[in-house]
Amino acid sequence: MKKIFVVLLMAGSFSCTKLEESFNSEISENDLSSITAEGLLTSTYNSFATYQDGNFWHLQEHTSDEAIAPTRGPDWDDNGQWRALHAHTWNADHGQISGAFSDLLSAQFNASNVLQFSPSAQQAAEARFLRAMTIFSVADGWNQVPYREDLTDYRLDPITLKGTEATDFIISELNAIMTDLPDNVPAYTASKNAAKVLLMKTYLNRGVFKDDRANPGFDPADMNQVITLADEIIGSGKYALSDAGEYFDNFAPTNNDISKENIFTFFNENGVRGSDIRNAWYQIAHYNMDPGGWNGFATLSDFYDKFEASDERRGINYVYPGTLPNPGNRQNVGLLFGQQYNLTTDEPLKDRQGVNLAFTREVSLRETGSNLEMTGIRAVKYPYDYATSGDQKNNDWAYFRYADVLLMKAEALLRTDRAADGLVIVNSLRATRGATALASLTEANLLDERGRELYWEGWRRQDLVRFGKYNEAWQEKAADDPKNLLFPIPANQLAVNPNLTQNPGY
């Protein structure tokens, strides 16, 4: 009897930590009548929750200079896993590193599984795009990508794609499926332009995804591919930068309807499907905010200081359907610093000891003082969906945005000695966001601009690696070992796949 293996994902949560597990279930042909390519494709999209404030998102942000999760007295210790990510002191047994690797491989498996059930040409192309995205992410983090095309014969070990082998595979796959991907579809559906963005990211990082990540190269031919693809997306006329004051349209509860920039997103709709986008709020919000959160994650003052006061990305009072009245016109999105207010009554909020709740510039990996509830500037990228009851909110998670396309083009121009052309692009973006023009374009200020534009969207670690800054010291982190440019291969994966080897230094 023929056997089909289906990955089932279970998600649960307790305390401050979301846990995700995967397990294999074996079912016979007699049980296959209810399984369709369409249903499996939806499951594959759903498995991308690891990018949405899940394990992989944590690896991309908490190992960077954008995020910190301090242990606040007895809260947020979690066996030191958050401190280890920020300080780059993880080991091969770190739970979130293992969880992210497993999440991504499960999503890859789900995508390949779609192909076993007679999908349409478009469904197959969408599945292959999603699979290519997981391969890109595993290559980014671990440089070893287990890959299995045939899901029916488990006597064969998966092959392992490494370095440029992985990027060449992604490029080949995306070009092969381009004609079968749809064009005029909602941003939560894989499209031709989404594939072009992933191709841009692959070419931009191709010289980084080599064995020696401490010395990346940038082939002019690859950079020209980035520019060509960007021009195709720009020329499609489907996207534009948000108007002044509308930057947070890209992350709002109605962003699927109002965003001009979102190219590829994770679908969230209350009562339909999605995952806990509300956690993006809960993990930063103090207990006495509305709604009360878990008082955890923060950003760093050095990162906050990269923004001009006029830059709307740093934070504004964003008015959107269902928001609180906010009679004092207080900031409700962006980087929350200083005294916080009840957005219904405009009364100053207090912490649980009755002291005025004012978020501070100062923050440490271990907080023990009397003000430990309020240390650290808080990042609100996704405006809270007050209009929707229940845990599932309607903000779609932004993976690929038009602003990123423009910044990648500017970077490719900079890396091919056309900085003046790149400067025009960056200054146009900055003018839209309310920031003053730069006098020149350098690697340093372009990396800062990517931080200002894309903070907490899951790209910072990759950017720091590509710009050669990932091992440098920053707040609450010393300069560290180049081995940390790659994550360790989890022990349970090494045990079952002889084609994997532990990354150097672990």
Coordinates of C-alpha atoms in Angstrom, one line a residue:
M1 CA 0.0 0.0 0.0
K2 CA 1.3 3.4 -0.9
K3 CA 2.1 5.7 2.0
I4 CA 1.9 9.5 2.0
F5 CA 3.6 11.4 4.8
V6 CA 1.9 14.7 5.9
V7 CA 3.5 17.2 8.3
L8 CA 1.0 18.4 10.9
L9 CA 1.8 21.6 12.8
M10 CA 0.6 22.2 16.3
A11 CA 1.0 25.6 18.0
G12 CA 0.5 26.4 21.6
S13 CA 1.7 29.0 24.0
F14 CA 2.3 29.5 27.7
S15 CA 3.8 32.4 29.7
C16 CA 5.8 34.6 27.4
T17 CA 7.0 31.9 24.9
K18 CA 5.3 30.5 21.9
L19 CA 6.1 26.9 21.3
E20 CA 5.7 25.1 18.0
E21 CA 6.1 21.4 17.4
S22 CA 5.9 19.3 14.3
F23 CA 5.4 15.6 14.0
N24 CA 4.9 13.1 11.2
S25 CA 1.7 11.2 10.6
E26 CA 1.4 8.3 8.3
I27 CA -1.9 7.8 6.5
S28 CA -3.0 5.3 3.8
E29 CA -4.5 5.9 0.4
N30 CA -8.0 5.2 1.8
D31 CA -7.7 8.3 3.9
L32 CA -6.6 10.6 1.1
S33 CA -10.0 11.5 -0.4
S34 CA -10.3 14.7 1.7
I35 CA -6.8 15.9 0.9
T36 CA -6.5 18.4 -1.9
A37 CA -3.7 20.5 -3.3
E38 CA -5.7 23.6 -2.4
G39 CA -6.0 22.6 1.2
L40 CA -2.3 21.6 1.4
L41 CA -1.3 24.9 -0.1
T42 CA -3.3 26.8 2.5
S43 CA -1.5 24.8 5.2
T44 CA 1.8 25.7 3.6
Y45 CA 1.0 29.4 3.8
N46 CA -0.1 29.0 7.4
S47 CA 3.2 27.3 8.3
F48 CA 4.9 30.6 7.5
A49 CA 3.9 31.9 10.9
T50 CA 7.6 31.4 12.0
Y51 CA 8.3 34.6 10.0
Q52 CA 5.6 36.4 11.9
D53 CA 6.9 37.0 15.4
G54 CA 7.8 33.2 15.6
N55 CA 11.1 31.4 16.0
F56 CA 12.7 32.6 12.8
W57 CA 11.7 36.2 13.4
H58 CA 13.2 36.0 16.9
L59 CA 16.5 34.9 15.4
Q60 CA 16.5 37.7 12.8
E61 CA 15.7 40.5 15.3
H62 CA 16.8 39.4 18.8
T63 CA 20.4 38.7 17.5
S64 CA 20.5 42.3 16.1
D65 CA 20.9 45.8 17.4
E66 CA 17.1 46.4 17.0
A67 CA 15.7 44.2 19.8
I68 CA 16.3 43.2 23.3
A69 CA 14.3 41.0 25.7
P70 CA 15.6 41.9 29.2
T71 CA 15.0 39.6 32.1
R72 CA 12.8 41.7 34.4
G73 CA 13.2 40.4 37.9
P74 CA 11.6 36.9 37.7
D75 CA 9.9 37.6 34.4
W76 CA 11.3 36.8 30.9
D77 CA 14.1 34.6 32.1
D78 CA 13.1 31.5 30.1
N79 CA 16.4 29.8 30.9
G80 CA 18.4 32.7 29.5
Q81 CA 17.4 32.0 25.9
W82 CA 16.6 35.7 25.2
R83 CA 19.9 37.0 26.7
A84 CA 21.8 34.4 24.7
L85 CA 20.3 35.6 21.4
H86 CA 21.1 39.3 22.1
A87 CA 24.6 38.7 23.4
H88 CA 25.5 36.1 20.8
T89 CA 26.3 33.5 23.5
W90 CA 24.0 30.7 22.2
N91 CA 25.1 27.1 21.9
A92 CA 24.1 24.2 19.8
D93 CA 21.2 23.3 22.1
H94 CA 19.4 26.7 22.0
G95 CA 15.7 26.0 21.7
Q96 CA 14.6 28.8 19.4
I97 CA 17.5 28.1 17.0
S98 CA 16.4 24.5 16.9
G99 CA 12.8 25.5 16.6
A100 CA 13.4 27.9 13.7
F101 CA 15.3 25.2 11.8
S102 CA 12.5 22.8 12.3
D103 CA 9.8 25.3 11.5
L104 CA 11.4 26.2 8.1
L105 CA 12.0 22.5 7.2
S106 CA 8.3 21.7 8.0
A107 CA 7.2 24.6 5.8
Q108 CA 9.5 23.3 3.0
F109 CA 8.0 19.8 3.5
N110 CA 4.5 21.2 3.3
A111 CA 5.3 23.0 0.1
S112 CA 6.7 19.9 -1.5
N113 CA 3.7 17.9 -0.3
V114 CA 1.4 20.1 -2.4
L115 CA 3.2 18.8 -5.5
Q116 CA 2.2 15.2 -4.7
F117 CA -1.5 15.9 -5.1
S118 CA -2.0 17.0 -8.7
P119 CA -1.9 20.8 -8.2
S120 CA -2.8 23.2 -11.0
A121 CA 0.1 25.0 -12.7
Q122 CA -0.5 28.1 -10.5
Q123 CA -0.8 26.0 -7.3
A124 CA 2.4 24.2 -8.1
A125 CA 4.1 27.6 -8.8
E126 CA 2.9 29.0 -5.5
A127 CA 4.1 26.0 -3.6
R128 CA 7.5 26.1 -5.3
F129 CA 7.8 29.8 -4.5
L130 CA 7.1 29.2 -0.8
R131 CA 9.6 26.3 -0.8
A132 CA 12.2 28.6 -2.4
M133 CA 11.6 31.1 0.4
T134 CA 12.2 28.6 3.1
I135 CA 15.4 27.4 1.4
F136 CA 16.6 31.0 1.2
S137 CA 16.0 31.4 4.9
V138 CA 17.7 28.2 5.9
A139 CA 20.7 29.1 3.7
D140 CA 20.7 32.5 5.4
G141 CA 20.8 31.1 8.9
W142 CA 22.6 27.8 8.6
N143 CA 24.2 27.5 5.2
Q144 CA 23.0 23.9 5.0
V145 CA 19.6 23.2 3.5
P146 CA 18.2 19.7 3.7
Y147 CA 16.1 19.2 0.6
R148 CA 13.9 16.4 -0.6
E149 CA 11.9 16.5 -3.8
D150 CA 10.5 12.9 -3.6
L151 CA 8.3 12.6 -0.5
T152 CA 7.4 8.9 -1.2
D153 CA 10.7 7.2 -0.6
Y154 CA 12.2 7.8 2.8
R155 CA 14.9 5.3 2.4
L156 CA 16.8 8.1 0.7
D157 CA 18.4 10.8 2.8
P158 CA 17.7 14.4 1.8
I159 CA 20.4 16.1 -0.1
T160 CA 22.0 19.2 1.4
L161 CA 22.3 22.5 -0.5
K162 CA 25.1 24.7 0.6
G163 CA 26.4 28.2 -0.3
T164 CA 26.0 29.2 -3.9
E165 CA 24.5 25.8 -4.6
A166 CA 21.5 26.9 -2.6
T167 CA 21.3 30.3 -4.3
D168 CA 21.6 28.8 -7.7
F169 CA 18.8 26.4 -6.9
I170 CA 16.5 29.2 -5.7
I171 CA 17.3 31.3 -8.9
S172 CA 16.6 28.3 -11.1
E173 CA 13.3 27.5 -9.3
L174 CA 12.0 31.1 -9.4
N175 CA 12.8 31.6 -13.0
A176 CA 11.1 28.2 -13.9
I177 CA 7.8 29.1 -12.2
M178 CA 7.6 32.8 -13.1
T179 CA 5.2 32.3 -16.0
D180 CA 2.8 30.2 -13.9
L181 CA 2.6 32.6 -10.9
P182 CA -0.3 35.0 -10.9
D183 CA -0.1 38.7 -11.5
N184 CA -3.1 40.6 -10.2
V185 CA -3.7 38.9 -6.8
P186 CA -3.9 40.1 -3.2
A187 CA -0.5 40.5 -1.5
Y188 CA -1.1 37.4 0.6
T189 CA -0.8 35.3 -2.5
A190 CA 2.5 34.5 -4.1
S191 CA 2.8 36.5 -7.3
K192 CA 5.3 37.2 -10.1
N193 CA 6.4 40.4 -8.2
A194 CA 6.9 38.5 -5.0
A195 CA 9.1 36.0 -6.8
K196 CA 11.1 39.0 -8.3
V197 CA 11.6 40.4 -4.8
L198 CA 12.9 37.0 -3.6
L199 CA 15.2 36.9 -6.6
M200 CA 16.5 40.3 -5.7
K201 CA 17.3 39.2 -2.2
T202 CA 19.0 36.1 -3.5
Y203 CA 21.2 38.0 -5.9
L204 CA 22.0 40.6 -3.3
N205 CA 23.1 38.0 -0.8
R206 CA 24.6 35.5 -3.2
G207 CA 28.1 36.6 -2.4
V208 CA 27.3 36.4 1.3
F209 CA 25.9 32.8 1.2
K210 CA 29.4 31.4 0.7
D211 CA 31.6 29.5 3.1
D212 CA 33.4 32.6 4.2
R213 CA 30.7 35.0 5.3
A214 CA 33.2 37.2 7.1
N215 CA 34.4 38.3 3.6
P216 CA 31.4 38.6 1.3
G217 CA 31.7 39.6 -2.3
F218 CA 29.3 41.4 -4.6
D219 CA 29.6 40.4 -8.2
P220 CA 28.6 43.4 -10.5
A221 CA 26.5 40.9 -12.6
D222 CA 24.5 40.0 -9.5
M223 CA 24.0 43.6 -8.6
N224 CA 22.8 44.4 -12.1
Q225 CA 20.3 41.6 -11.8
V226 CA 19.0 43.3 -8.6
I227 CA 18.7 46.6 -10.5
T228 CA 16.9 45.0 -13.5
L229 CA 14.4 43.2 -11.3
A230 CA 13.8 46.3 -9.2
D231 CA 13.1 48.3 -12.4
E232 CA 10.6 45.6 -13.5
I233 CA 8.7 45.9 -10.3
I234 CA 8.8 49.7 -10.4
G235 CA 7.7 49.6 -14.0
S236 CA 4.7 47.4 -13.2
G237 CA 3.0 50.5 -11.7
K238 CA 1.4 48.4 -9.0
Y239 CA 3.1 50.0 -6.1
A240 CA 4.0 53.4 -4.7
L241 CA 5.5 54.7 -1.5
S242 CA 2.9 55.6 1.1
D243 CA 1.9 59.2 1.3
A244 CA 3.2 61.4 4.1
G245 CA 1.6 60.3 7.4
E246 CA 0.5 56.9 6.0
Y247 CA 3.6 54.8 6.6
F248 CA 1.7 52.7 9.1
D249 CA -0.9 51.9 6.5
N250 CA 1.5 49.1 5.6
F251 CA 0.9 47.4 9.0
A252 CA -2.6 48.5 9.9
P253 CA -5.5 46.1 10.6
T254 CA -6.8 47.0 7.1
N255 CA -3.4 46.9 5.4
N256 CA -4.5 44.4 2.8
D257 CA -6.9 47.1 1.5
I258 CA -5.0 50.3 2.1
S259 CA -1.3 49.6 1.7
K260 CA 0.4 50.8 -1.5
E261 CA 3.6 49.1 -0.7
N262 CA 2.9 45.5 0.4
I263 CA 4.0 43.0 -2.2
F264 CA 3.9 39.8 -0.2
T265 CA 2.2 39.3 3.2
F266 CA 1.0 36.7 5.7
F267 CA -2.8 36.5 5.7
N268 CA -4.5 37.2 9.0
E269 CA -8.3 37.4 9.3
N270 CA -10.3 36.9 12.5
G271 CA -12.3 33.7 12.2
V272 CA -10.8 32.7 8.9
R273 CA -7.1 31.9 9.2
G274 CA -3.8 33.3 10.4
S275 CA -1.8 33.4 13.6
D276 CA -1.3 35.5 16.7
I277 CA -0.4 38.9 15.2
R278 CA -1.6 40.3 18.6
N279 CA 1.6 39.0 20.1
A280 CA 3.5 41.7 18.4
W281 CA 1.7 44.0 20.8
Y282 CA 1.5 41.8 23.9
Q283 CA 5.3 41.2 23.9
I284 CA 6.1 44.9 24.2
A285 CA 3.1 46.4 26.1
H286 CA 3.2 47.1 29.8
Y287 CA 0.6 45.3 32.0
N288 CA -1.4 48.6 32.4
M289 CA -1.6 49.6 28.8
D290 CA -4.7 48.9 26.8
P291 CA -4.7 46.1 26.3
G292 CA -2.3 44.9 29.0
G293 CA 0.6 42.9 27.7
W294 CA 3.5 40.9 28.9
N295 CA 6.0 43.8 29.3
G296 CA 8.9 42.2 27.5
F297 CA 10.7 43.2 24.3
A298 CA 12.3 46.6 23.8
T299 CA 14.6 48.4 21.4
L300 CA 17.9 50.2 22.1
S301 CA 18.5 53.9 22.6
D302 CA 21.3 53.8 20.0
F303 CA 18.9 52.5 17.5
Y304 CA 16.2 55.0 18.5
D305 CA 18.8 57.8 18.0
K306 CA 19.2 56.9 14.3
F307 CA 15.8 58.6 13.7
E308 CA 15.2 62.3 13.3
A309 CA 12.3 63.7 15.3
S310 CA 10.4 64.6 12.1
D311 CA 10.7 61.0 10.8
E312 CA 7.2 59.5 11.0
R313 CA 8.7 56.0 11.2
R314 CA 9.9 56.9 14.7
G315 CA 6.3 57.3 15.7
I316 CA 3.1 59.3 15.3
N317 CA -0.5 59.4 16.4
Y318 CA -1.8 57.1 13.7
V319 CA -5.6 57.4 13.2
Y320 CA -7.2 54.2 11.8
P321 CA -10.5 52.5 12.0
G322 CA -11.3 51.2 15.5
T323 CA -8.4 52.9 17.2
L324 CA -8.9 54.4 20.7
P325 CA -10.1 58.0 20.9
N326 CA -6.7 59.4 22.0
P327 CA -7.9 62.9 23.1
G328 CA -4.4 64.0 23.8
N329 CA -3.1 63.1 20.3
R330 CA -0.5 60.9 21.9
Q331 CA 1.9 58.7 19.9
N332 CA 0.4 55.2 19.5
V333 CA 2.7 53.6 17.0
G334 CA 6.4 53.5 16.3
L335 CA 9.0 53.6 19.1
L336 CA 7.3 54.5 22.4
F337 CA 9.6 56.5 24.7
G338 CA 8.8 58.4 27.8
Q339 CA 5.5 58.9 29.7
Q340 CA 2.7 56.7 28.4
Y341 CA -1.0 57.6 28.6
N342 CA -4.4 56.0 28.7
L343 CA -5.5 56.5 25.1
T344 CA -9.1 56.8 26.1
T345 CA -9.0 59.2 29.0
D346 CA -5.5 60.8 28.4
E347 CA -4.6 60.1 32.1
P348 CA -0.9 59.3 32.7
L349 CA -0.4 55.5 33.0
K350 CA 1.4 54.1 36.1
D351 CA 3.3 50.9 36.7
R352 CA 2.2 48.3 39.2
Q353 CA 3.9 50.2 42.0
G354 CA 1.9 53.3 41.2
V355 CA 4.9 55.2 39.7
N356 CA 4.4 57.1 36.4
L357 CA 5.0 54.7 33.5
A358 CA 7.7 56.3 31.5
F359 CA 9.7 54.1 29.1
T360 CA 13.4 54.8 29.5
R361 CA 16.4 54.9 27.2
E362 CA 18.3 52.7 29.7
V363 CA 17.8 48.9 29.4
S364 CA 20.0 45.9 30.5
L365 CA 19.9 42.2 29.7
R366 CA 19.1 41.7 33.4
E367 CA 16.9 44.3 35.1
T368 CA 16.7 44.2 38.9
G369 CA 15.9 47.8 39.9
S370 CA 12.7 49.5 41.1
N371 CA 12.0 50.7 37.6
L372 CA 12.4 47.3 35.9
E373 CA 8.9 47.4 34.5
M374 CA 9.6 50.5 32.4
T375 CA 13.1 50.1 31.1
G376 CA 13.6 50.1 27.3
I377 CA 11.9 51.9 24.4
R378 CA 9.1 49.8 23.0
A379 CA 8.5 49.1 19.3
V380 CA 4.9 49.1 17.9
K381 CA 5.1 48.3 14.2
Y382 CA 1.6 46.8 13.9
P383 CA -1.2 49.1 15.2
Y384 CA -3.4 47.1 17.6
D385 CA -6.6 46.0 16.1
Y386 CA -9.1 47.2 18.7
A387 CA -12.0 46.8 16.3
T388 CA -11.7 43.0 16.3
S389 CA -12.6 40.9 19.3
G390 CA -10.7 37.7 20.1
D391 CA -7.1 36.7 19.8
Q392 CA -6.8 36.8 16.0
K393 CA -6.3 40.2 14.6
N394 CA -6.6 41.3 11.0
N395 CA -3.2 43.0 10.3
D396 CA -1.5 41.0 7.6
W397 CA 2.2 40.5 8.3
A398 CA 4.4 42.3 5.8
Y399 CA 7.2 40.1 4.3
F400 CA 8.1 42.1 1.1
R401 CA 7.5 45.8 0.6
Y402 CA 8.1 48.2 -2.2
A403 CA 10.3 50.4 0.0
D404 CA 12.6 47.4 0.4
V405 CA 12.8 47.0 -3.4
L406 CA 13.9 50.6 -3.7
L407 CA 16.5 50.3 -0.9
M408 CA 17.9 47.1 -2.5
K409 CA 18.2 48.9 -5.8
A410 CA 20.0 51.7 -4.1
E411 CA 22.4 49.2 -2.5
A412 CA 23.1 47.5 -5.8
L413 CA 23.8 50.9 -7.3
L414 CA 26.2 51.8 -4.4
R415 CA 28.0 48.5 -4.8
T416 CA 28.6 49.1 -8.5
D417 CA 30.0 52.6 -8.0
R418 CA 26.8 54.5 -8.8
A419 CA 26.2 56.0 -5.4
A420 CA 24.8 59.2 -6.8
D421 CA 21.9 57.3 -8.4
G422 CA 21.3 55.4 -5.2
L423 CA 21.3 58.6 -3.2
V424 CA 18.4 59.9 -5.3
I425 CA 16.3 56.9 -4.4
V426 CA 17.1 57.0 -0.7
N427 CA 16.4 60.7 -0.5
S428 CA 13.1 60.3 -2.2
L429 CA 12.2 57.7 0.4
R430 CA 13.3 59.9 3.2
A431 CA 11.4 62.9 2.0
T432 CA 8.2 60.8 2.0
R433 CA 8.9 59.7 5.6
G434 CA 9.5 63.2 6.8
A435 CA 13.3 62.9 7.1
T436 CA 15.9 65.4 5.7
A437 CA 18.1 64.6 2.7
L438 CA 21.4 62.8 3.1
A439 CA 24.4 64.6 1.6
S440 CA 25.9 61.3 0.3
L441 CA 25.2 57.6 0.2
T442 CA 27.6 55.3 2.1
E443 CA 27.4 51.7 3.3
A444 CA 27.0 53.0 6.9
N445 CA 24.1 55.4 6.3
L446 CA 22.4 53.0 3.9
L447 CA 22.5 50.3 6.6
D448 CA 21.0 52.8 9.0
E449 CA 18.3 53.7 6.5
R450 CA 17.4 50.0 6.0
G451 CA 17.1 49.9 9.8
R452 CA 14.8 52.9 10.0
E453 CA 12.6 51.7 7.2
L454 CA 12.4 48.0 8.0
Y455 CA 12.8 47.7 11.8
W456 CA 11.2 44.7 13.4
E457 CA 10.2 43.3 10.0
G458 CA 12.7 40.4 10.2
W459 CA 15.6 41.6 8.0
R460 CA 18.0 43.2 10.5
R461 CA 20.3 40.2 11.1
Q462 CA 20.7 39.5 7.4
D463 CA 21.5 43.2 6.8
L464 CA 24.1 43.4 9.5
V465 CA 25.8 40.2 8.2
R466 CA 25.8 41.6 4.6
F467 CA 27.2 44.9 5.7
G468 CA 29.9 43.3 7.9
K469 CA 28.6 44.6 11.2
Y470 CA 27.0 41.6 12.8
N471 CA 30.0 40.7 15.0
E472 CA 30.6 44.2 16.2
A473 CA 29.8 45.4 19.7
W474 CA 26.5 47.2 20.5
Q475 CA 24.5 47.9 23.6
E476 CA 24.5 44.9 25.9
K477 CA 26.6 42.9 23.4
A478 CA 30.4 42.7 23.1
A479 CA 32.2 42.0 19.9
D480 CA 31.9 38.3 19.2
D481 CA 33.2 35.2 17.3
P482 CA 32.7 35.1 13.5
K483 CA 31.4 31.6 14.0
N484 CA 28.1 33.3 15.0
L485 CA 27.6 34.4 11.4
L486 CA 25.9 31.0 11.1
F487 CA 23.7 29.2 13.6
P488 CA 24.5 25.7 14.9
I489 CA 22.8 22.7 13.2
P490 CA 20.4 21.2 15.9
A491 CA 21.6 17.9 17.3
N492 CA 18.3 16.1 16.5
Q493 CA 18.8 17.1 12.8
L494 CA 22.4 15.8 12.8
A495 CA 21.2 12.5 14.3
V496 CA 18.8 11.7 11.4
N497 CA 20.6 13.2 8.4
P498 CA 24.1 12.1 7.7
N499 CA 24.4 14.7 5.0
L500 CA 24.4 17.4 7.6
T501 CA 27.6 18.4 9.5
Q502 CA 27.9 20.8 12.4
N503 CA 28.8 24.3 11.5
P504 CA 32.4 25.4 12.5
G505 CA 32.9 26.4 16.1
Y506 CA 30.0 24.5 17.6

